[in-house]
Short mmCIF file of C-alpha atoms in Angstrom, two decimals:
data_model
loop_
_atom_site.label_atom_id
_atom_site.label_comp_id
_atom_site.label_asym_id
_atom_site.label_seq_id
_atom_site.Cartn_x
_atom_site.Cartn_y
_atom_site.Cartn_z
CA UNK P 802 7.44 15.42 -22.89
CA UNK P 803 6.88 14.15 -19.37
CA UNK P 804 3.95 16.52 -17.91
CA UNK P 805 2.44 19.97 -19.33
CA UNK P 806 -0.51 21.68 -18.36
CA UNK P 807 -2.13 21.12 -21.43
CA UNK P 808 -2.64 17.31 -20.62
CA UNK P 809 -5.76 18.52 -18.54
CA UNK P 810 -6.98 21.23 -21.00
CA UNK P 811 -9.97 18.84 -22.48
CA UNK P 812 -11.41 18.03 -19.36
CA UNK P 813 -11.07 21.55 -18.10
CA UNK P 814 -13.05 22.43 -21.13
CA UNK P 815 -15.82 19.85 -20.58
CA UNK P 816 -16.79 22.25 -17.59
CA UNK P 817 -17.86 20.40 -14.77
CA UNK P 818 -18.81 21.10 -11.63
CA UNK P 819 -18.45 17.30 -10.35
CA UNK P 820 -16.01 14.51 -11.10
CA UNK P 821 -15.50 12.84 -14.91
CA UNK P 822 -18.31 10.40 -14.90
CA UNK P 823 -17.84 7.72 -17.65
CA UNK P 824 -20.63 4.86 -17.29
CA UNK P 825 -21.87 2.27 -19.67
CA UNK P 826 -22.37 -1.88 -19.86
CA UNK P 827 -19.29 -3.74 -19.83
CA UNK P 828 -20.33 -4.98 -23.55
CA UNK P 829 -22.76 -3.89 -26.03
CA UNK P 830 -25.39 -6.51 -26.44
CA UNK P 831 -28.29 -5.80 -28.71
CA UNK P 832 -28.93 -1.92 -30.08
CA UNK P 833 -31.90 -2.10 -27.50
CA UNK P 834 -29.52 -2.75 -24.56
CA UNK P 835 -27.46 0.11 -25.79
CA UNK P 836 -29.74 2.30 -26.51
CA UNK P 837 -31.79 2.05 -22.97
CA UNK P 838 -28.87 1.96 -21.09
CA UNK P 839 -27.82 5.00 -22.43
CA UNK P 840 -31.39 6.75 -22.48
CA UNK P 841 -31.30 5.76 -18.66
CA UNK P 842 -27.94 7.75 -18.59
CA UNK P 843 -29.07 10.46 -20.31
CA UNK P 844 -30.01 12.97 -17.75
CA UNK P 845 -27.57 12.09 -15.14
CA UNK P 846 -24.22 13.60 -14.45
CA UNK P 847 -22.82 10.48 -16.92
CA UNK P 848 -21.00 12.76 -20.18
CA UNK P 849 -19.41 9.71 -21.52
CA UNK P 850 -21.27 6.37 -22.56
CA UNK P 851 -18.86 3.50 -22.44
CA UNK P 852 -19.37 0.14 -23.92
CA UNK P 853 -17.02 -2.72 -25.10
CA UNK P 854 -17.37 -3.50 -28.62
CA UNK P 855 -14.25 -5.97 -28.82
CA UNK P 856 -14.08 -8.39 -25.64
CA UNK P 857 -10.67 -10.15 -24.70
CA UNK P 858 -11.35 -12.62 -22.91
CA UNK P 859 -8.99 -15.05 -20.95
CA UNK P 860 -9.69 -18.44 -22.55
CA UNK P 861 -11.31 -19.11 -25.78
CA UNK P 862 -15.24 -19.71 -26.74
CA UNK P 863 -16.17 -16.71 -24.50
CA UNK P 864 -18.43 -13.87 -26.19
CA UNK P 865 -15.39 -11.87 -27.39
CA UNK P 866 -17.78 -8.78 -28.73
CA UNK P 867 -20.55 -8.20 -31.59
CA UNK P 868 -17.88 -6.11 -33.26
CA UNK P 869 -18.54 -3.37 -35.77
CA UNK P 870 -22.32 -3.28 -35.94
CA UNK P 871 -21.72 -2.57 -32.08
CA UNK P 872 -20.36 1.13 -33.15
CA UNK P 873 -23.42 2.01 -35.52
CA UNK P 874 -25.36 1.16 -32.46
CA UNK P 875 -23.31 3.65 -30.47
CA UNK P 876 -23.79 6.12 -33.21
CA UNK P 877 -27.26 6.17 -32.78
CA UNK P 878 -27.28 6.27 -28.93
CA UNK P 879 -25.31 9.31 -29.13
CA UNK P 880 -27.57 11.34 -31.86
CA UNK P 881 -30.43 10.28 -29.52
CA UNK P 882 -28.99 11.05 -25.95
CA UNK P 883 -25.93 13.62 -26.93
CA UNK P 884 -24.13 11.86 -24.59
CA UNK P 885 -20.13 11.07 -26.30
CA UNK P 886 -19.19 7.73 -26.83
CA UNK P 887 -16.11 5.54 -25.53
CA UNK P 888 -15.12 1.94 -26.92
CA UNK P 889 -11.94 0.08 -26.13
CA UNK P 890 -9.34 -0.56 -28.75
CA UNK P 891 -7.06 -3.07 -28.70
CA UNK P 892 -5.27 -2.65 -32.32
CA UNK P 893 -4.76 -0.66 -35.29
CA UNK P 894 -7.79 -2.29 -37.31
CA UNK P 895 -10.36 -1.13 -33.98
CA UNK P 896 -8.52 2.46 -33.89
CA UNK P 897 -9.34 2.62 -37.40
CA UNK P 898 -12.99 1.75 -37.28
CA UNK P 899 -13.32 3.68 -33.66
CA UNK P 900 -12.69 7.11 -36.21
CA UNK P 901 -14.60 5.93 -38.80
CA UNK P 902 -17.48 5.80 -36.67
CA UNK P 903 -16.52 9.10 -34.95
CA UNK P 904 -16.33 7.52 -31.63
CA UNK P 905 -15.13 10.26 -28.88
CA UNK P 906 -13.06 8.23 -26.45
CA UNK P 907 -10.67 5.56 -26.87
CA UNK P 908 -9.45 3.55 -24.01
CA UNK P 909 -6.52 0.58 -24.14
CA UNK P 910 -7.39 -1.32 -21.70
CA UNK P 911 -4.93 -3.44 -19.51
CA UNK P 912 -4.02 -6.32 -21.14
CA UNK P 913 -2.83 -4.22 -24.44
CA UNK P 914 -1.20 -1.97 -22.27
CA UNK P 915 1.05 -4.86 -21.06
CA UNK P 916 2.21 -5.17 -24.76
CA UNK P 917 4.68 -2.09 -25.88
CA UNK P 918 4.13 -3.83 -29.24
CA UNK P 919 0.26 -3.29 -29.31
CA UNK P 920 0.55 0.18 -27.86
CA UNK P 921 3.05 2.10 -30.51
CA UNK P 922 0.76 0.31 -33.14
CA UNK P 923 -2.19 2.11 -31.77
CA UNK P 924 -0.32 5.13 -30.69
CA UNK P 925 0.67 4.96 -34.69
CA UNK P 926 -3.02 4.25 -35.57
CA UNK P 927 -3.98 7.54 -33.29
CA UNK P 928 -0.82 9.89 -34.79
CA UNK P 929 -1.80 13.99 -33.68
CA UNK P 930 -5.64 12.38 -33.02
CA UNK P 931 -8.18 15.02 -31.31
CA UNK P 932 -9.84 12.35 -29.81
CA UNK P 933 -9.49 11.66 -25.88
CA UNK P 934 -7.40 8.75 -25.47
CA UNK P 935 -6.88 7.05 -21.89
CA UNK P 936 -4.63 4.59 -21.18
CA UNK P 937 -5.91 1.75 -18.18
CA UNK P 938 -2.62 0.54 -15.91
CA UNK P 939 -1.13 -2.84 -17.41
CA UNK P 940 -2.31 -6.07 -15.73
CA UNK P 941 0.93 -6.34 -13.47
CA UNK P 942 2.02 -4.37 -10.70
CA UNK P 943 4.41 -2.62 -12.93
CA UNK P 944 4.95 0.90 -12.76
CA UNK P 945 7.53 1.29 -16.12
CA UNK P 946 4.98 0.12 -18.41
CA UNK P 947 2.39 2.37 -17.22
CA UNK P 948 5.00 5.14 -17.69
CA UNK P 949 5.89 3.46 -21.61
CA UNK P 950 2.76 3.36 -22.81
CA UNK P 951 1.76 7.33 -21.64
CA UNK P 952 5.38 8.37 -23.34
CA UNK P 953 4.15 6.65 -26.86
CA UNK P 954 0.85 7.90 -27.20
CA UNK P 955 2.78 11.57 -26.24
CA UNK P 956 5.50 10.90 -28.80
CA UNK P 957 2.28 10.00 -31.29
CA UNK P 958 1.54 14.45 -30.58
CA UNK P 959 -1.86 13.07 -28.57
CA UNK P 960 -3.02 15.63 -26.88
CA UNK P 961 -6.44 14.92 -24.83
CA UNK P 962 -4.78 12.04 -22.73
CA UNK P 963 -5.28 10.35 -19.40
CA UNK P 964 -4.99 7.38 -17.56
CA UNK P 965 -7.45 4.58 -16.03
CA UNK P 966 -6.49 2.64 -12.62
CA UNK P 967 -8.14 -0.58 -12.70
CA UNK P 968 -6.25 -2.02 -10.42
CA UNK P 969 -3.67 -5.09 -10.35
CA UNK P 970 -3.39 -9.20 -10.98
CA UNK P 971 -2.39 -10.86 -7.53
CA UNK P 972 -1.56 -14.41 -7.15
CA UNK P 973 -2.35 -13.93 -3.96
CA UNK P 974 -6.31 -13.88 -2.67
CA UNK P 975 -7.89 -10.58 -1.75
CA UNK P 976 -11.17 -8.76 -1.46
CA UNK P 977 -10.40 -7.60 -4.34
CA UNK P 978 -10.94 -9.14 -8.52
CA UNK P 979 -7.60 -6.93 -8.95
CA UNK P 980 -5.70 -5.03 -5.98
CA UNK P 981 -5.92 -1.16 -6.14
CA UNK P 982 -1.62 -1.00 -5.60
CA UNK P 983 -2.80 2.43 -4.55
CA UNK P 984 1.15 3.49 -4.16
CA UNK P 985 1.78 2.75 -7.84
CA UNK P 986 -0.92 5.03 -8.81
CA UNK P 987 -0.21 7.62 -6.59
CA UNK P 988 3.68 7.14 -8.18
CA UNK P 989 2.14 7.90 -11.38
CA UNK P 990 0.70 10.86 -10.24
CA UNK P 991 3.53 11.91 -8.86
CA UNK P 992 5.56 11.68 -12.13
CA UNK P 993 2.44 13.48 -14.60
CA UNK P 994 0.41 15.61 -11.88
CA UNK P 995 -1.45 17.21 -14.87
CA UNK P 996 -2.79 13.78 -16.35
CA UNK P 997 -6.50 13.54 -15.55
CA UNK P 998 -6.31 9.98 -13.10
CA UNK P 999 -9.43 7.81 -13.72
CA UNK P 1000 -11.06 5.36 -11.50
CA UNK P 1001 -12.32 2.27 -12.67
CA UNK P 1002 -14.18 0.61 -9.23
CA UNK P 1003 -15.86 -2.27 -11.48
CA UNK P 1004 -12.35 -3.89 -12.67
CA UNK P 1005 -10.96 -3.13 -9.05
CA UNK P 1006 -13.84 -4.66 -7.11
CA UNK P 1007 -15.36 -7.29 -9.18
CA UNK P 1008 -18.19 -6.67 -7.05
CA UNK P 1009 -20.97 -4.05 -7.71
CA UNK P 1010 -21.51 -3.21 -3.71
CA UNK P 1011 -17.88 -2.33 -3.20
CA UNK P 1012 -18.38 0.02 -6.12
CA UNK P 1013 -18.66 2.50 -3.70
CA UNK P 1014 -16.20 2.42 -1.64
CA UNK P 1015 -13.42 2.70 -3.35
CA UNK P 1016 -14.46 5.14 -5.92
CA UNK P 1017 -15.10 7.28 -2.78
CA UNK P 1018 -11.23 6.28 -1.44
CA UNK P 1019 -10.32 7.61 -5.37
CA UNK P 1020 -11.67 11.19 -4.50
CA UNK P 1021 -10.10 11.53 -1.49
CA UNK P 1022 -6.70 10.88 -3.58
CA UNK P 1023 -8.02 13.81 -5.87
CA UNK P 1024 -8.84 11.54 -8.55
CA UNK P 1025 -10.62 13.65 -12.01
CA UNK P 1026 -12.99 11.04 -12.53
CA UNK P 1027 -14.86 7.34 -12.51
CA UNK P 1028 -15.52 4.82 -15.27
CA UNK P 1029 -18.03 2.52 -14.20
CA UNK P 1030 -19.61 -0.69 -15.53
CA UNK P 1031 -23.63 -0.24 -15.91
CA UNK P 1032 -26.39 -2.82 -17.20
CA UNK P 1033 -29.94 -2.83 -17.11
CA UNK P 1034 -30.08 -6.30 -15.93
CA UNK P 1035 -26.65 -6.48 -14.32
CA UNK P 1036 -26.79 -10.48 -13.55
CA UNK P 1037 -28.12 -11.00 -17.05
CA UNK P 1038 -25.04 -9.15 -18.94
CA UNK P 1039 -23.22 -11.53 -21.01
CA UNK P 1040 -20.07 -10.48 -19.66
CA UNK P 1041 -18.65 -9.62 -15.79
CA UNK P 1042 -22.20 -9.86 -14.51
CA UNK P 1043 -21.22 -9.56 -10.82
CA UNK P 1044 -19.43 -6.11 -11.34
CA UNK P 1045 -22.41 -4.45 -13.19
CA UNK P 1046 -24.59 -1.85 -11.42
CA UNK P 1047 -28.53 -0.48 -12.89
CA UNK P 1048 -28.56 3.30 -13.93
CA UNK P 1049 -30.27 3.39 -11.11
CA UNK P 1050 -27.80 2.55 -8.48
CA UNK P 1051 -25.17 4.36 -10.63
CA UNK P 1052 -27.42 7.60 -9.77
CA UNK P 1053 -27.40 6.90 -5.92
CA UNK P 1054 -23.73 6.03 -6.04
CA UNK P 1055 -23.18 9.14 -7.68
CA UNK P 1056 -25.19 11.61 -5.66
CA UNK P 1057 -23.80 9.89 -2.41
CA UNK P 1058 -19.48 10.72 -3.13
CA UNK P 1059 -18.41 13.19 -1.17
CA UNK P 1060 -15.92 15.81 -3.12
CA UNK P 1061 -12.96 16.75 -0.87
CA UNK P 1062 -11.66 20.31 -1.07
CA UNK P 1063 -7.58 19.49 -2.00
CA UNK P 1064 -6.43 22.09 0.67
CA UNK P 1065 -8.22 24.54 3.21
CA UNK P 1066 -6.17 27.95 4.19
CA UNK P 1067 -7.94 28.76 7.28
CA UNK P 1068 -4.95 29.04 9.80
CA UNK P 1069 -5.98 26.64 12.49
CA UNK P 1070 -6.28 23.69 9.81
CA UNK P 1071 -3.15 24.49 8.60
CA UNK P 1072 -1.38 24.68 12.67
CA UNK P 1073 -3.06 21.60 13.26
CA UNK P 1074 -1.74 19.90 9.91
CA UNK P 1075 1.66 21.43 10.75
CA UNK P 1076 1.81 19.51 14.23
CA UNK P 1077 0.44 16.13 13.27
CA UNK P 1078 2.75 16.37 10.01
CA UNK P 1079 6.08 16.39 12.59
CA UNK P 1080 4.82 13.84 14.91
CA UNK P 1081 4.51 11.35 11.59
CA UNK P 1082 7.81 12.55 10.36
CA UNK P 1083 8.85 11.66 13.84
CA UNK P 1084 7.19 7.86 13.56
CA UNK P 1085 8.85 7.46 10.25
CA UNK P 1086 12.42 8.56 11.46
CA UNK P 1087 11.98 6.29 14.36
CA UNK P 1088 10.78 3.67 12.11
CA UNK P 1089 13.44 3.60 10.12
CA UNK P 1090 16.03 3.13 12.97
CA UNK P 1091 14.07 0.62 14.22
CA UNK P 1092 14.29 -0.92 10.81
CA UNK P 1093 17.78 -0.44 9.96
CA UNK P 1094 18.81 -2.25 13.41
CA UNK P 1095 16.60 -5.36 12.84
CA UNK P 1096 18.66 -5.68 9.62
CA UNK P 1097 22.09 -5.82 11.70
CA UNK P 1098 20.21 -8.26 14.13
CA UNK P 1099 19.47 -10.39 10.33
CA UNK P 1100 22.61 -10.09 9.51
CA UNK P 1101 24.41 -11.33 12.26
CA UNK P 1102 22.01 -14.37 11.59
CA UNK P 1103 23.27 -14.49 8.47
CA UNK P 1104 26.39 -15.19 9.62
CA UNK P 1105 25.31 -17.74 12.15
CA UNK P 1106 24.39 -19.16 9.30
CA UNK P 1107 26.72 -19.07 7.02
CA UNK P 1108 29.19 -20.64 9.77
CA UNK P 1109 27.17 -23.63 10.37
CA UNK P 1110 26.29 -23.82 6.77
CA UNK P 1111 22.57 -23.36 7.28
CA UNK P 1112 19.94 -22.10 4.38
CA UNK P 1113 19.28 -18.58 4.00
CA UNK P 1114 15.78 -19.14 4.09
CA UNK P 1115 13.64 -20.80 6.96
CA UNK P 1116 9.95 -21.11 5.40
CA UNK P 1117 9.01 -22.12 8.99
CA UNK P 1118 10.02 -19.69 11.05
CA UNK P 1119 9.02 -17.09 8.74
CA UNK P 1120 5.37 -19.10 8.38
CA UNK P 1121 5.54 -18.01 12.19
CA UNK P 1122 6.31 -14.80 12.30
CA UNK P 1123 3.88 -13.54 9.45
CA UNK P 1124 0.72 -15.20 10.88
CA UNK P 1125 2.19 -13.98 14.48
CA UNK P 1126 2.30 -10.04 13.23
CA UNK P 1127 -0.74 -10.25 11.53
CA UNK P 1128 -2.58 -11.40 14.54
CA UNK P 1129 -1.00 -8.82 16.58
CA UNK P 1130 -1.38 -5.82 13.80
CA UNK P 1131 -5.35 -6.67 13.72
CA UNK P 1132 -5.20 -5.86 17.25
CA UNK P 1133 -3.88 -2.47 16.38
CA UNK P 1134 -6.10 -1.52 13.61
CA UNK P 1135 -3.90 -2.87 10.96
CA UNK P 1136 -5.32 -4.81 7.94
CA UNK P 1137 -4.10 -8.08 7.18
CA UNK P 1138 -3.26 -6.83 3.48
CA UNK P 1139 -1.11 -4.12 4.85
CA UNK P 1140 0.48 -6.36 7.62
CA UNK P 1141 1.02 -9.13 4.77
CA UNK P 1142 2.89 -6.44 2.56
CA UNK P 1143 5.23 -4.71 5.25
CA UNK P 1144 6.38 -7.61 6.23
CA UNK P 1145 7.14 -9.64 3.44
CA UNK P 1146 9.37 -6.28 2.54
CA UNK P 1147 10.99 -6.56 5.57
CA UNK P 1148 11.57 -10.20 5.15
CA UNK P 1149 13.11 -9.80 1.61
CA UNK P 1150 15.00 -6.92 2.96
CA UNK P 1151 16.69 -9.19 5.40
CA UNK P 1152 17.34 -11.94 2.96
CA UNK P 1153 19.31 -9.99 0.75
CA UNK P 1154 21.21 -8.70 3.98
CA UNK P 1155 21.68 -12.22 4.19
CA UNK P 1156 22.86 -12.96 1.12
CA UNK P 1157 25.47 -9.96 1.23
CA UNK P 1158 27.30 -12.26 4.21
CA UNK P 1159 26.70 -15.53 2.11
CA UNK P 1160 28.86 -13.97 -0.44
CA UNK P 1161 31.05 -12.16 0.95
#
């Protein structure tokens, strides 16, 4: 079962006339906390109150959760507000107290989706569920075990599924607590185009004032929905302080997104599309002979190389080069981040051209 049309029949039904909204404090504290938060939510396009009842955390001694008294508190918030209620489960034992206490959502978040093991246990846990189950990207750039985790919770007959992109662990520094990898979502799209796609800005950004903008960058991509992190006292929460917004900022972010029509029909869009369409399909054919004969230019290095008995690669000279094209990209209204990932493509490109000579 890779895609059906089904897979977006529960959020169809929820009937909106705006994006999924999902919006909550990153943990539940107290039943007060809870409960204003979500009274604060309550009559604002938010249908889904989120809160983390189970906290993994990176490094022991952390607050890892109040646990199962957390979910009674939910209960009540929802009999008070109506609004449905999402926790994050990271095992059989929370799936199991999740239905107990008729929570409505269930999310895995990214470091159990990293873990085939942990996912078919809850997919197991969650056999022919009618709960809405969403599945966040794993904590690596990895595309596969995205892919594995949505194919066991559809073997498990779940029906009211989607997926979270929270974004992706770097070694590298960015503006970013976890890159977007926007390509390997948009992949994933690609491969189930009827899986509601959620945003999660608050895992992505790590700070709340870039909240914003890239929950804005999600719509334009024709995301369904956002999932974001909301506290009464933000730099007070006892968890991810920084990425926390108040209800009330939630409300301006929200009435501030702009919702993109996916297509317009009027002809003169559609000419003009047409034109600019062939003069990038032009770029990219050009760009790709340009490419293919810096690789012969690499390889005939490579066999400079291999004559004089020289290492592949030069750390130096390729030092030089990066910091070189990113200095001249920024001229041209190229990020760094973008300039940084082109070319250390390119550069791995050529080293395995490289290596071909080396061993041949």
């Amino acid at each position: 079962m890779n895609n059906s049309k089904a897979s977006k029949t529960w959020l169809n039904e929820l009937n909106f006339s705006h994006p999924l909204i999902i919006a909550g404090p990153c943990s539940a504290e107290t039943e007060e906390q809870v409960l204003k938060i979500a009274h604060e939510l309550k009559d604002s396009k938010v249908s889904i109150f989120r809160s983390g009842i189970w906290k993994p955390r990176t490094r022991p001694g952390g607050f890892e959760g109040v646990g199962e008294i957390g979910l009674k508190w939910l209960q009540k918030a929802k009999a008070e507000t109506g609004l449905l209620m999402a926790v994050e489960v990271a095992n059989a034992t929370h799936v199991k107290l999740a239905l107990e206490h008729d929570i409505d959502v269930l999310w895995i978040g990214a470091r159990t989706t990293v873990n085939p093991f942990a996912v078919q246990e809850i997919a197991d846990a969650l056999q022919n569920t009618d709960k809405i189950v969403l599945l966040k990207n794993p904590v690596n750039p990895d595309l596969s075990l995205w892919i594995g985790g949505v194919e066991r919770l559809q073997n498990a007959g779940i029906k009211k599924l989607g997926i979270i992109h929270r974004g992706f662990s770097t070694y590298e520094k960015t503006k970013y607590r976890n890159n977007p990898e926007w390509q390997i979502a948009i992949d994933i799209q690609h491969k189930y185009p009827d899986l509601p796609i959620i945003i999660d800005p608050s895992h992505i950004t790590g700070k709340r004032d870039m909240i914003f903008q890239v929950t804005q960058e999600a719509l334009d991509l024709n995301y369904d929905g956002m999932i974001i992190e909301t506290h009464i006292d933000p730099d007070n929460a006892w968890s991810d302080a920084a990425q926390q917004v108040t209800p009330t900022r939630l409300k301006e972010i929200i009435s501030n997104l702009i919702i993109r029509k996916e297509t317009d029909d009027a002809d003169d869009y559609q000419q003009k599309l047409l034109k600019l369409r062939l003069q990038i399909d032009e770029f990219d054919s050009k760009l790709l002979d340009v490419i293919g004969k810096r690789m012969q230019v690499a390889e005939s290095i490579g066999a400079l190389k291999k004559e004089k008995n020289v290492a592949v690669l030069q750390n130096k000279r390729w030092n030089e080069v990066l910091e070189k094209m990113i200095s001249d990209g920024s001229q041209k209204g190229l990020s760094e981040e973008f300039i940084v990932q082109f070319f250390k493509a390119i550069h791995q490109e050529s080293i395995t051209h490289q290596e071909k000579i080396f061993n041949s």
